[in-house]
Coordinates of C-alpha atoms and ligand atoms in Angstrom, one line a residue:
X1378 CA 0.2 0.3 0.0
X1379 CA 3.1 2.1 0.1
X1380 CA 2.7 5.5 1.3
X1381 CA -1.1 5.5 1.1
X1382 CA -1.1 3.7 4.1
X1383 CA 1.1 6.0 6.2
X1384 CA -1.0 9.3 4.7
X1385 CA -4.2 8.1 5.4
X1386 CA -3.5 6.7 9.0
X1387 CA -2.2 10.4 9.5
X1388 CA -5.0 12.3 7.9
X1389 CA -5.5 15.6 9.9
X1390 CA -1.8 15.8 11.4
X1391 CA 0.2 17.8 9.3
X1392 CA 3.5 17.3 11.3
X1393 CA 2.9 13.6 10.4
X1394 CA 1.9 13.8 6.8
X1395 CA 5.1 15.7 6.2
X1396 CA 7.0 12.8 5.2
X1397 CA 9.9 12.4 2.8
X1398 CA 11.4 9.4 1.5
X1399 CA 15.0 9.0 2.5
X1400 CA 17.3 7.0 0.6
X1401 CA 18.9 5.4 3.3
X1402 CA 18.4 4.1 6.9
X1403 CA 20.5 5.3 9.9
X1404 CA 22.6 2.1 10.8
X1405 CA 23.3 1.0 6.8
X1406 CA 24.0 4.8 5.0
X1407 CA 27.1 5.0 3.0
X1408 CA 29.5 2.7 4.3
X1409 CA 33.0 2.2 2.2
X1410 CA 32.1 -0.7 0.7
X1411 CA 29.3 1.5 -0.9
X1412 CA 26.4 -0.7 0.9
X1413 CA 23.0 -0.1 -1.2
X1414 CA 20.7 2.0 1.1
X1415 CA 17.6 0.6 1.9
X1416 CA 14.7 2.8 0.9
X1417 CA 12.3 3.5 3.7
X1418 CA 9.5 6.4 4.6
X1419 CA 10.7 8.4 7.3
X1420 CA 8.8 11.1 9.3
X1421 CA 10.7 14.1 9.0
X1422 CA 11.8 14.1 12.8
X1423 CA 14.0 11.1 11.9
X1424 CA 15.8 13.0 9.1
X1425 CA 18.7 15.0 10.9
X1426 CA 20.3 11.8 12.8
X1427 CA 20.3 10.2 9.0
X1428 CA 22.1 12.5 7.4
X1429 CA 24.9 13.6 9.8
X1430 CA 26.0 9.8 9.4
X1431 CA 25.6 10.0 5.9
X1432 CA 28.2 13.2 5.3
X1433 CA 30.8 11.8 8.3
X1434 CA 30.7 8.2 6.7
X1435 CA 31.1 9.5 2.8
X1436 CA 34.1 12.2 3.8
X1437 CA 35.6 8.8 5.4
X1438 CA 34.9 6.4 2.8
X1439 CA 35.9 8.4 -0.4
X1440 CA 38.3 11.5 0.6
X1441 CA 40.0 9.5 2.9
X1442 CA 39.4 11.8 5.8
X1443 CA 39.1 15.4 3.4
X1444 CA 36.3 16.5 1.7
X1445 CA 37.0 17.6 -1.6
X1446 CA 35.2 20.8 -2.4
X1447 CA 34.6 20.8 -6.5
X1448 CA 34.1 24.6 -7.4
X1449 CA 31.1 24.8 -9.6
X1450 CA 29.4 27.6 -11.9
X1451 CA 26.0 27.7 -13.2
X1452 CA 25.7 29.5 -16.7
X1453 CA 21.7 30.9 -16.7
X1454 CA 20.4 31.5 -13.5
X1455 CA 16.4 30.7 -14.4
X1456 CA 14.0 28.1 -13.4
X1457 CA 16.4 25.3 -13.8
X1458 CA 19.5 27.3 -12.8
X1459 CA 18.7 28.4 -9.7
X1460 CA 17.6 25.2 -8.2
X1461 CA 20.4 23.5 -9.4
X1462 CA 22.2 26.3 -7.4
X1463 CA 20.6 25.5 -4.4
X1464 CA 20.7 21.7 -4.7
X1465 CA 24.6 22.1 -5.2
X1466 CA 25.3 24.6 -2.7
X1467 CA 23.6 22.2 0.3
X1468 CA 26.2 19.5 -0.7
X1469 CA 29.1 19.2 1.5
X1470 CA 31.4 17.8 -1.6
X1471 CA 30.7 20.9 -3.8
X1472 CA 29.9 24.7 -3.8
X1473 CA 28.6 27.2 -6.0
X1474 CA 31.5 29.7 -6.9
X1475 CA 29.3 32.1 -9.5
X1476 CA 25.5 32.3 -11.3
X1477 CA 25.2 34.0 -14.6
X1478 CA 22.7 36.6 -15.2
X1479 CA 22.3 37.9 -19.0
X1480 CA 21.3 41.5 -17.3
X1481 CA 20.1 43.1 -14.0
X1482 CA 16.7 41.6 -13.9
X1483 CA 14.6 40.4 -11.1
X1484 CA 16.8 37.1 -10.6
X1485 CA 19.4 39.1 -9.1
X1486 CA 18.1 39.6 -6.3
X1487 CA 17.6 35.6 -5.4
X1488 CA 21.1 35.2 -6.3
X1489 CA 22.2 38.4 -3.9
X1490 CA 20.3 37.0 -0.6
X1491 CA 21.6 33.6 -1.7
X1492 CA 25.0 34.2 -1.2
X1493 CA 25.8 33.3 -5.0
X1494 CA 28.5 35.3 -6.4
X1495 CA 26.8 36.8 -9.5
X1496 CA 28.3 37.3 -13.3
X1497 CA 27.6 38.4 -16.1
X1498 CA 26.7 35.7 -19.2
X1499 CA 28.8 37.9 -21.5
X1500 CA 32.7 39.4 -21.2
X1501 CA 31.4 42.6 -22.8
X1502 CA 32.3 45.4 -20.4
X1503 CA 29.1 47.4 -20.7
X1504 CA 27.0 44.4 -20.0
X1505 CA 28.7 43.8 -17.2
X1506 CA 28.9 47.6 -16.1
X1507 CA 24.8 47.6 -16.2
X1508 CA 24.7 45.8 -12.9
X1509 CA 26.7 48.2 -10.9
X1510 CA 24.3 50.8 -12.3
X1511 CA 21.2 49.0 -11.4
X1512 CA 23.1 48.4 -7.8
X1513 CA 24.0 45.1 -8.1
X1514 CA 27.7 43.8 -7.6
X1515 CA 29.0 42.1 -10.7
X1516 CA 32.1 39.7 -10.3
X1517 CA 32.8 40.0 -13.7
X1518 CA 32.1 38.1 -17.4
X1519 CA 31.8 34.6 -18.1
X1520 CA 35.3 33.9 -18.6
X1521 CA 36.1 35.0 -15.5
X1522 CA 33.7 32.8 -13.7
X1523 CA 34.8 29.6 -15.9
X1524 CA 38.3 30.1 -14.9
X1525 CA 37.8 29.5 -11.3
X1526 CA 35.3 26.6 -11.7
X1527 CA 35.8 22.8 -11.9
X1528 CA 32.7 22.1 -13.9
X1529 CA 29.7 24.5 -15.3
X1530 CA 26.4 23.7 -15.4
X1531 CA 24.6 25.3 -18.2
X1532 CA 21.2 25.8 -17.6
X1533 CA 20.8 28.7 -20.5
X1534 CA 17.3 28.4 -22.7
X1535 CA 18.1 25.5 -24.9
X1536 CA 19.5 25.8 -28.4
X1537 CA 22.5 27.7 -27.2
X1538 CA 24.7 24.8 -26.1
X1539 CA 26.9 24.4 -29.1
X1540 CA 28.1 28.3 -28.9
X1541 CA 28.4 28.0 -25.1
X1542 CA 30.2 24.5 -25.2
X1543 CA 33.2 25.9 -27.2
X1544 CA 33.5 28.5 -24.3
X1545 CA 33.2 25.7 -21.6
X1546 CA 36.1 23.9 -23.6
X1547 CA 38.5 26.8 -24.1
X1548 CA 38.3 27.3 -20.0
X1549 CA 39.7 23.8 -19.9
X1550 CA 36.7 22.9 -17.7
X1551 CA 33.6 20.2 -17.4
X1552 CA 30.3 20.9 -18.6
X1553 CA 26.9 19.9 -17.9
X1554 CA 23.7 20.7 -20.6
X1555 CA 20.0 20.2 -20.0
X1556 CA 17.4 18.5 -21.8
X1557 CA 16.6 21.2 -24.1
X1558 CA 19.8 20.6 -25.8
X1559 CA 20.3 17.6 -28.3
X1560 CA 22.5 14.4 -27.4
X1561 CA 24.2 15.0 -30.6
X1562 CA 25.8 17.9 -29.3
X1563 CA 27.2 16.7 -26.3
X1564 CA 27.7 13.3 -27.4
X1565 CA 27.1 11.7 -23.9
X1566 CA 23.6 12.2 -21.8
X1567 CA 22.8 11.3 -18.3
X1568 CA 20.4 9.7 -15.8
X1569 CA 21.5 8.8 -12.1
X1570 CA 19.8 5.3 -12.5
X1571 CA 20.3 4.5 -16.1
X1572 CA 23.8 5.1 -17.2
X1573 CA 26.0 7.2 -14.3
X1574 CA 29.1 4.4 -14.8
X1575 CA 29.2 5.5 -18.6
X1576 CA 29.4 9.1 -17.6
X1577 CA 32.1 8.8 -15.2
X1578 CA 35.1 11.0 -15.9
X1579 CA 33.9 12.3 -19.4
X1580 CA 34.7 15.5 -20.1
X1581 CA 31.0 16.9 -20.3
X1582 CA 27.2 15.7 -20.6
X1583 CA 23.5 16.3 -20.9
X1584 CA 21.2 15.8 -17.9
X1585 CA 18.0 14.6 -20.0
X1586 CA 14.8 16.4 -20.3
X1587 CA 12.2 16.5 -17.3
X1588 CA 10.0 14.1 -19.1
X1589 CA 12.9 11.7 -20.1
X1590 CA 14.3 11.7 -16.5
X1591 CA 10.9 10.9 -15.6
X1592 CA 10.5 7.7 -18.0
X1593 CA 13.8 6.3 -17.1
X1594 CA 13.2 6.4 -13.3
X1595 CA 10.3 4.1 -13.7
X1596 CA 11.2 1.9 -17.0
X1597 CA 15.0 1.3 -16.0
X1598 CA 14.2 -0.7 -13.0
X1599 CA 11.8 -2.5 -14.9
X1600 CA 14.3 -3.5 -17.6
X1601 CA 17.1 -4.4 -15.1
X1602 CA 14.2 -6.8 -13.9
X1603 CA 12.9 -7.8 -17.1
X1604 CA 16.4 -7.7 -19.5
X1605 CA 14.2 -6.7 -22.0
X1606 CA 11.4 -3.8 -22.5
X1607 CA 9.0 -2.6 -25.4
X1608 CA 7.5 0.7 -24.4
X1609 CA 4.8 3.3 -26.1
X1610 CA 3.7 6.0 -24.0
X1611 CA 1.9 9.8 -24.4
X1612 CA 3.2 12.4 -23.0
X1613 CA 0.3 15.2 -21.7
X1614 CA 2.8 18.1 -21.5
X1615 CA 2.1 21.2 -19.4
X1616 CA 2.1 24.0 -21.6
X1617 CA 4.3 26.3 -19.8
X1618 CA 5.9 26.9 -16.3
X1619 CA 4.6 28.9 -14.0
X1620 CA 6.4 31.7 -14.4
X1621 CA 6.1 32.0 -18.2
X1622 CA 3.9 34.4 -19.8
X1623 CA 5.0 33.7 -23.4
X1624 CA 3.8 30.1 -24.3
X1625 CA 0.7 28.2 -24.8
X1626 CA -1.7 27.1 -25.3
X1627 CA -4.1 28.5 -23.2
X1628 CA -7.5 27.4 -25.0
X1629 CA -6.8 24.0 -26.6
X1630 CA -4.9 20.6 -26.6
X1631 CA -1.9 20.6 -28.9
X1632 CA -0.8 17.5 -30.5
X1633 CA 3.1 17.7 -31.3
X1634 CA 2.8 16.9 -35.0
X1635 CA 6.2 15.1 -35.2
X1636 CA 5.6 11.4 -34.7
X1637 CA 7.4 10.0 -32.5
X1638 CA 7.7 12.8 -30.1
X1639 CA 11.3 13.1 -29.1
X1640 CA 10.7 12.4 -25.4
X1641 CA 10.7 8.3 -25.6
X1642 CA 13.2 8.2 -28.0
X1643 CA 15.5 10.1 -25.9
X1644 CA 15.5 7.8 -23.2
X1645 CA 17.5 5.2 -25.4
X1646 CA 20.4 8.1 -25.3
X1647 CA 20.7 7.0 -21.7
X1648 CA 19.6 3.5 -22.1
X1649 CA 19.8 2.1 -25.4
X1650 CA 18.2 -1.2 -24.9
X1651 CA 14.8 0.0 -23.8
X1652 CA 12.7 -0.1 -27.1
X1653 CA 10.4 3.0 -27.0
X1654 CA 8.1 5.3 -28.4
X1655 CA 6.4 8.4 -27.6
X1656 CA 3.5 10.9 -28.8
X1657 CA 3.2 14.1 -27.1
X1658 CA 0.3 16.8 -26.7
X1659 CA 0.6 19.8 -24.8
X1660 CA -2.4 20.9 -22.7
X1661 CA -3.6 24.3 -20.8
X1662 CA -1.8 23.6 -17.6
X1663 CA 1.6 24.8 -15.9
X1664 CA 1.7 22.4 -12.9
X1665 CA 3.3 18.9 -14.1
X1666 CA 3.4 16.8 -17.0
X1667 CA 1.4 13.4 -17.0
X1668 CA 2.8 10.1 -18.6
X1669 CA 0.4 7.6 -19.9
X1670 CA 2.4 4.3 -20.5
X1671 CA 2.1 0.9 -21.8
X1672 CA 4.9 -1.2 -21.8
X1673 CA 5.4 -4.8 -23.1
X1674 CA 7.3 -7.1 -20.7
X1675 CA 9.0 -10.3 -22.0
X1676 CA 7.5 -13.8 -21.9
X1677 CA 8.7 -15.0 -18.2
X1678 CA 9.1 -11.6 -16.6
X1679 CA 7.6 -13.1 -13.2
X1680 CA 5.8 -9.8 -12.0
X1681 CA 2.5 -8.8 -11.0
X1682 CA 1.3 -5.3 -10.4
X1683 CA 2.2 -5.8 -6.8
X1684 CA 6.1 -6.7 -7.5
X1685 CA 6.0 -4.2 -9.9
X1686 CA 4.7 -1.4 -7.4
X1687 CA 7.7 -2.9 -5.1
X1688 CA 10.2 -2.7 -7.3
X1689 CA 9.5 1.2 -8.3
X1690 CA 9.0 1.3 -4.1
X1691 CA 12.5 0.5 -3.9
X1692 CA 13.8 2.5 -6.4
X1693 CA 15.2 6.2 -5.8
X1694 CA 12.8 9.2 -6.3
X1695 CA 9.9 7.6 -7.2
X1696 CA 6.9 8.3 -5.0
X1697 CA 3.9 5.8 -4.8
X1698 CA 0.5 6.9 -3.4
X1699 CA -2.9 5.6 -3.7
X1700 CA -5.2 8.1 -5.5
X1701 CA -8.3 6.9 -4.2
X1702 CA -7.2 6.4 -0.5
X1703 CA -5.3 9.9 -0.4
X1704 CA -7.6 12.1 -2.3
X1705 CA -4.7 12.8 -4.7
X1706 CA -6.3 12.1 -8.0
X1707 CA -5.3 14.9 -10.0
X1708 CA -2.0 17.3 -10.7
X1709 CA -3.5 19.7 -8.9
X1710 CA -3.3 17.9 -5.6
X1711 CA 0.1 16.2 -6.2
X1712 CA 1.6 19.6 -6.3
X1713 CA -0.6 20.9 -2.9
X1714 CA 0.9 17.6 -1.1
X1715 CA 4.6 18.8 -2.6
X1716 CA 4.1 22.2 -1.4
X1717 CA 2.7 21.0 2.1
X1718 CA 6.2 18.9 2.1
X1719 CA 7.8 22.6 2.3
X1720 CA 10.9 22.6 -0.1
X1721 CA 11.6 25.7 -2.1
X1722 CA 8.9 26.7 -4.8
X1723 CA 7.0 23.6 -3.8
X1724 CA 9.3 21.3 -5.9
X1725 CA 9.0 17.7 -6.1
X1726 CA 12.1 15.9 -7.2
X1727 CA 10.6 12.6 -7.4
X1728 CA 8.4 11.2 -9.9
X1729 CA 4.6 10.2 -8.7
X1730 CA 3.0 7.5 -9.8
X1731 CA -0.4 6.6 -8.6
X1732 CA -0.7 3.2 -6.9
X1733 CA -4.5 2.5 -8.5
X1734 CA -3.3 3.6 -11.9
X1735 CA -1.0 0.6 -12.4
X1736 CA -2.0 -2.6 -13.8
X1737 CA -0.4 -5.4 -15.2
X1738 CA -2.5 -7.8 -17.5
X1739 CA 0.0 -10.6 -18.8
X1740 CA 2.7 -9.3 -20.5
X1741 CA 1.4 -5.4 -20.8
X1742 CA 1.7 -3.2 -17.7
X1743 CA -0.4 -0.1 -17.9
X1744 CA 0.6 2.9 -15.6
X1745 CA 0.5 6.9 -15.0
X1746 CA 2.9 9.3 -13.6
X1747 CA 3.3 12.9 -13.1
X1748 CA 6.4 15.1 -13.3
X1749 CA 7.1 18.0 -11.7
X1750 CA 8.6 19.6 -14.7
X1751 CA 10.9 22.5 -13.0
X1752 CA 12.4 19.8 -10.3
X1753 CA 13.1 16.3 -11.2
X1754 CA 16.2 17.0 -12.9
X1755 CA 17.6 18.8 -9.9
X1756 CA 19.1 16.3 -8.0
X1757 CA 20.0 14.7 -11.3
X1758 CA 22.6 17.3 -12.0
X1759 CA 24.2 17.0 -8.8
X1760 CA 24.8 13.1 -9.1
X1761 CA 26.4 14.1 -12.8
X1762 CA 28.8 16.7 -11.5
X1763 CA 30.3 13.3 -9.3
X1764 CA 30.1 11.7 -12.4
X1765 CA 32.2 14.0 -14.6
X1766 CA 34.5 14.4 -11.5
X1767 CA 34.8 11.0 -10.6
X1768 CA 34.5 11.4 -7.1
X1769 CA 31.6 8.9 -6.9
X1770 CA 31.6 5.7 -9.0
X1771 CA 28.2 4.2 -7.2
X1772 CA 25.0 5.9 -8.5
X1773 CA 23.0 4.8 -5.4
X1774 CA 25.7 6.1 -3.2
X1775 CA 25.5 9.5 -5.1
X1776 CA 21.6 9.5 -5.1
X1777 CA 21.6 9.0 -1.4
X1778 CA 24.3 11.4 -0.4
X1779 CA 22.4 14.0 -2.8
X1780 CA 18.8 13.7 -1.6
X1781 CA 20.0 13.3 2.0
X1782 CA 21.6 17.1 1.8
X1783 CA 18.5 18.3 0.1
X1784 CA 16.3 16.8 2.6
X1785 CA 18.3 18.4 5.3
X1786 CA 17.2 22.1 4.5
X1787 CA 13.6 21.2 4.9
X1788 CA 13.9 19.1 8.2
Ligands
NAD2092 P1 14.8 30.0 -18.6 O1 14.5 30.7 -19.5 O2 13.9 29.9 -17.2 O3 16.5 30.3 -17.7 C1 17.4 30.5 -18.8 C2 18.3 31.4 -18.0 O4 19.4 31.6 -18.8 C3 17.7 32.8 -18.2 O5 18.1 33.4 -16.7 C4 18.2 33.6 -19.2 O6 18.6 35.1 -19.0 C5 19.7 32.9 -19.1 N1 20.3 32.9 -20.5 C6 19.7 33.2 -21.5 N2 20.8 33.4 -22.8 C7 21.7 33.2 -22.3 C8 23.0 32.4 -22.6 N3 23.5 32.5 -23.7 N4 23.9 31.6 -22.0 C9 23.6 31.6 -20.5 N5 22.5 31.6 -19.9 C10 21.8 32.5 -21.0 O7 15.0 28.4 -18.6 P2 14.9 27.0 -18.1 O8 13.4 26.8 -18.0 O9 15.4 26.9 -16.8 O10 15.5 25.9 -19.1 C11 17.0 25.7 -19.2 C12 17.4 24.6 -19.7 O11 16.7 23.3 -19.0 C13 16.7 24.2 -21.1 O12 17.5 23.3 -21.9 C14 15.7 23.6 -20.8 O13 15.0 22.7 -21.9 C15 15.8 22.6 -19.5 N6 14.8 22.1 -18.8 C16 13.7 22.8 -18.5 C17 12.7 22.3 -17.7 C18 11.5 23.2 -17.1 O14 10.5 22.8 -17.0 N7 11.3 24.9 -17.1 C19 13.0 21.0 -17.5 C20 14.2 20.4 -17.5 C21 14.9 20.6 -18.3

């Protein structure tokens, strides 16, 4: 019954409702031998004792008593950039050395308040000087920021990649792009559960889009169990982010007239063994995407609906709840639940699966999942930094460390 049981039994008690999946237990957190953490639901009151142990042991296990700090630059401090900055800043093995803005617009205030050194996206002296005129301290242009960084996380709006990549290569640092860029431009793509190992010590990578990340979180564990998987899915996509006033539709359902859409095949950039096609439609909502998925499992898969749910329950960054029992039957309630959890911006890094929307009939698995598009890729960026820097080879250890540090912010 997963979280639904805990949820319904504490209805009306807000403190107990604030439960979060912590990807490690207090006893077998992260050990030098890389023990795979167990996945349990903990009341928020248990977070702090667990987290302290994770940090202590991680430092001991991987840095021989010394915490090496990775210097991270964020190029493009918008929807994704500001979230990645916070997720990086709370890790004990990395720090934000600067974030860029193209001009002194409103996001600068947030960077200043958070204490992130502000840089200009460009090296042009006039553009840099514009920040001081607007009352912001600007520490220089992009080149100066890159010169001080070990790795840059590019969170520019997309399709700017090729131009920015040449700057990163000239600076001789590692680089991470987002899902708005094409795999062909980066040559590598990344999702924590799919291909952390392949990305170890790479020059750069691309954290796949929010939809592709969401598909990977539930399909990769299934593939790993079954050994083969064929998938058809439909992405029901939000029209725009909440802070976006330029996109639509506002009064239509808009099919993506490119078949298949890029989302499904993009999964194959991180897990080529999964056969997958997708269709996509945009709908007038701003808060989440929903995926409607039909997966064909191989003969002899040995799974039941219940064991598929157990498989996902044991997988990091997947939340399973029963819609009928909890009253969370639409994306509106999912997001309200996420806001109750108290993460900044009401983020939900986990993929949300409705327990009562999952059914396995013979070899055909049907399910729905919801994706908080602005935040599911955020912890992935932190893990991608560790992969490129070669500081953590076990994806599960990185995921546990990333998630514990983020959870500690909201104890
Ligand atoms: P955004 O528009 O909210 O933020 C982009 C930021 O980059 C802005 O601050 C912009 O001023 C700045 N910028 C503009 N030109 C730049 C340049 N040349 N170099 C560096 N920065 C520049 O965009 P976003 O939603 O944060 O998207 C960033 C990337 O993340 C895109 O590749 C997008 O496809 C991907 N992504 C977005 C979402 C989402 O839901 N918003 C989800 C997953 C992935």
